[in-house]
mmCIF file of C-alpha atoms in Angstrom:
data_model
loop_
_atom_site.group_PDB
_atom_site.id
_atom_site.type_symbol
_atom_site.label_atom_id
_atom_site.label_comp_id
_atom_site.label_asym_id
_atom_site.label_seq_id
_atom_site.Cartn_x
_atom_site.Cartn_y
_atom_site.Cartn_z
ATOM 1 C CA GLN E 1 -0.187 -0.109 0.157
ATOM 2 C CA VAL E 2 1.043 3.365 -0.921
ATOM 3 C CA GLN E 3 0.228 6.664 1.141
ATOM 4 C CA LEU E 4 0.388 9.780 -0.404
ATOM 5 C CA VAL E 5 0.222 13.445 1.197
ATOM 6 C CA GLU E 6 0.082 16.681 -0.735
ATOM 7 C CA SER E 7 1.418 20.081 0.698
ATOM 8 C CA GLY E 8 2.045 23.569 -0.615
ATOM 9 C CA GLY E 9 -1.273 24.698 -1.935
ATOM 10 C CA GLY E 10 -2.541 28.136 -1.728
ATOM 11 C CA LEU E 11 -3.498 31.310 -3.210
ATOM 12 C CA VAL E 12 -1.392 33.349 -5.548
ATOM 13 C CA GLN E 13 -1.992 35.900 -7.988
ATOM 14 C CA ALA E 14 -1.654 35.334 -11.896
ATOM 15 C CA GLY E 15 1.714 35.348 -13.043
ATOM 16 C CA GLY E 16 2.954 34.000 -9.540
ATOM 17 C CA SER E 17 4.493 30.576 -8.677
ATOM 18 C CA LEU E 18 3.637 27.671 -6.309
ATOM 19 C CA ARG E 19 5.217 24.482 -5.408
ATOM 20 C CA LEU E 20 3.330 21.382 -4.665
ATOM 21 C CA SER E 21 5.048 18.530 -2.931
ATOM 22 C CA CYS E 22 3.911 15.110 -2.559
ATOM 23 C CA ALA E 23 5.292 12.824 0.310
ATOM 24 C CA ALA E 24 4.961 8.838 -0.515
ATOM 25 C CA SER E 25 5.147 6.080 2.414
ATOM 26 C CA GLY E 26 4.138 2.574 2.717
ATOM 27 C CA ARG E 27 6.257 0.749 0.089
ATOM 28 C CA THR E 28 9.365 1.003 -1.928
ATOM 29 C CA PHE E 29 8.699 4.326 -3.798
ATOM 30 C CA ASN E 30 11.520 3.822 -6.289
ATOM 31 C CA SER E 31 9.556 1.413 -8.830
ATOM 32 C CA TYR E 32 6.437 3.703 -8.932
ATOM 33 C CA ALA E 33 5.469 5.914 -11.774
ATOM 34 C CA MET E 34 4.098 9.514 -10.088
ATOM 35 C CA ALA E 35 1.540 11.693 -11.680
ATOM 36 C CA TRP E 36 -0.378 15.034 -10.889
ATOM 37 C CA PHE E 37 -3.867 15.607 -11.968
ATOM 38 C CA ARG E 38 -6.221 18.458 -11.155
ATOM 39 C CA GLN E 39 -9.908 18.696 -11.006
ATOM 40 C CA ALA E 40 -11.489 22.513 -11.383
ATOM 41 C CA PRO E 41 -14.967 22.843 -10.135
ATOM 42 C CA GLY E 42 -17.496 21.711 -12.451
ATOM 43 C CA LYS E 43 -14.913 19.977 -14.486
ATOM 44 C CA GLU E 44 -13.528 16.552 -14.921
ATOM 45 C CA ARG E 45 -10.428 15.505 -13.425
ATOM 46 C CA GLU E 46 -7.464 16.004 -16.010
ATOM 47 C CA PHE E 47 -4.011 14.890 -16.266
ATOM 48 C CA VAL E 48 -1.284 17.578 -15.434
ATOM 49 C CA SER E 49 2.222 15.754 -15.355
ATOM 50 C CA ALA E 50 4.016 12.637 -14.823
ATOM 51 C CA ILE E 51 7.259 11.324 -14.217
ATOM 52 C CA SER E 52 8.396 7.553 -14.566
ATOM 53 C CA TRP E 53 10.463 5.677 -11.906
ATOM 54 C CA SER E 54 13.051 4.243 -14.453
ATOM 55 C CA ASP E 55 14.832 7.053 -16.262
ATOM 56 C CA GLY E 56 12.937 9.948 -14.935
ATOM 57 C CA SER E 57 11.159 10.734 -18.180
ATOM 58 C CA THR E 58 8.484 13.510 -17.906
ATOM 59 C CA TYR E 59 5.363 14.292 -19.323
ATOM 60 C CA TYR E 60 3.160 17.272 -19.417
ATOM 61 C CA ALA E 61 -0.300 18.182 -20.509
ATOM 62 C CA ASP E 62 -0.279 21.050 -23.262
ATOM 63 C CA SER E 63 -1.768 23.354 -21.089
ATOM 64 C CA VAL E 64 0.924 23.448 -18.495
ATOM 65 C CA LYS E 65 4.003 22.717 -20.815
ATOM 66 C CA GLY E 66 6.462 25.185 -20.491
ATOM 67 C CA ARG E 67 5.103 26.329 -17.172
ATOM 68 C CA PHE E 68 5.218 23.562 -14.688
ATOM 69 C CA THR E 69 8.017 21.123 -13.840
ATOM 70 C CA ILE E 70 7.950 17.885 -12.142
ATOM 71 C CA SER E 71 10.587 16.201 -10.431
ATOM 72 C CA ARG E 72 11.011 13.243 -7.806
ATOM 73 C CA ASP E 73 13.277 12.770 -4.891
ATOM 74 C CA TYR E 74 13.986 9.056 -4.354
ATOM 75 C CA ALA E 75 15.876 9.459 -1.158
ATOM 76 C CA LYS E 76 13.385 11.905 0.371
ATOM 77 C CA ASN E 77 10.231 9.824 -1.550
ATOM 78 C CA THR E 78 8.571 13.213 -2.594
ATOM 79 C CA VAL E 79 7.613 14.186 -5.961
ATOM 80 C CA SER E 80 7.018 18.004 -6.722
ATOM 81 C CA LEU E 81 5.334 20.096 -9.124
ATOM 82 C CA GLN E 82 6.972 23.539 -9.681
ATOM 83 C CA MET E 83 4.127 25.926 -11.168
ATOM 84 C CA ASN E 84 5.448 29.026 -12.706
ATOM 85 C CA ARG E 85 3.464 31.969 -14.692
ATOM 86 C CA LEU E 86 0.171 30.552 -12.910
ATOM 87 C CA LYS E 87 -3.055 31.515 -14.528
ATOM 88 C CA PRO E 88 -6.446 31.605 -13.550
ATOM 89 C CA GLU E 89 -7.504 28.628 -15.095
ATOM 90 C CA ASP E 90 -4.853 26.559 -13.219
ATOM 91 C CA THR E 91 -7.324 26.998 -10.284
ATOM 92 C CA ALA E 92 -8.157 23.527 -9.144
ATOM 93 C CA VAL E 93 -7.758 20.915 -6.444
ATOM 94 C CA TYR E 94 -4.312 19.083 -7.427
ATOM 95 C CA TYR E 95 -3.912 15.282 -6.837
ATOM 96 C CA CYS E 96 -0.876 13.395 -6.389
ATOM 97 C CA ALA E 97 -1.115 9.892 -7.880
ATOM 98 C CA ALA E 98 0.977 6.716 -7.912
ATOM 99 C CA LYS E 99 0.781 3.522 -9.804
ATOM 100 C CA TYR E 100 3.390 0.461 -10.056
ATOM 101 C CA TRP E 101 5.943 0.524 -13.211
ATOM 102 C CA ASP E 102 4.638 1.966 -16.114
ATOM 103 C CA LEU E 103 3.194 5.596 -16.162
ATOM 104 C CA GLY E 104 -0.245 6.559 -17.494
ATOM 105 C CA PHE E 105 -2.090 9.573 -18.661
ATOM 106 C CA HIS E 106 -5.603 8.472 -17.146
ATOM 107 C CA GLY E 107 -6.491 8.818 -13.790
ATOM 108 C CA TYR E 108 -8.487 5.344 -13.812
ATOM 109 C CA GLU E 109 -4.755 3.690 -14.236
ATOM 110 C CA TYR E 110 -3.556 5.239 -10.761
ATOM 111 C CA PRO E 111 -4.762 3.274 -7.721
ATOM 112 C CA TYR E 112 -3.025 5.407 -5.175
ATOM 113 C CA TRP E 113 -4.284 8.873 -4.582
ATOM 114 C CA GLY E 114 -3.455 11.797 -2.235
ATOM 115 C CA GLN E 115 -5.936 13.989 -0.315
ATOM 116 C CA GLY E 116 -5.632 16.980 -2.609
ATOM 117 C CA ALA E 117 -4.233 20.400 -2.622
ATOM 118 C CA GLN E 118 -6.201 23.429 -3.369
ATOM 119 C CA VAL E 119 -4.689 26.070 -5.846
ATOM 120 C CA THR E 120 -6.549 29.151 -6.436
ATOM 121 C CA VAL E 121 -5.136 31.670 -8.993
ATOM 122 C CA SER E 122 -6.631 35.442 -8.701
ATOM 123 C CA SER E 123 -6.929 37.537 -11.717
#
């Protein structure tokens, strides 16, 4: 079993930055692909970014490419999402997710989820 706890959400003005962190515990973290998803009010959950466990390959949704950066620290069992040049449309609850081995781009592929962190971007 993998437990995930997000931190770092908050309120920021458009153009600002936030950094989300996700601490993993419960199992060997090294063989798990990690991802971030988000869900805005009235909208479906959507993929934001993912990072593989094997070679550290990263993937981003087109809407955040060039502004967000995902990274992971194996020693600390954490994955982070650095969000720069934030826009009001980035406002959502952000979820950290984990799955064993291969990464995916759909929420249903991930069995482990954090509780979510609210990110609000004001215009």
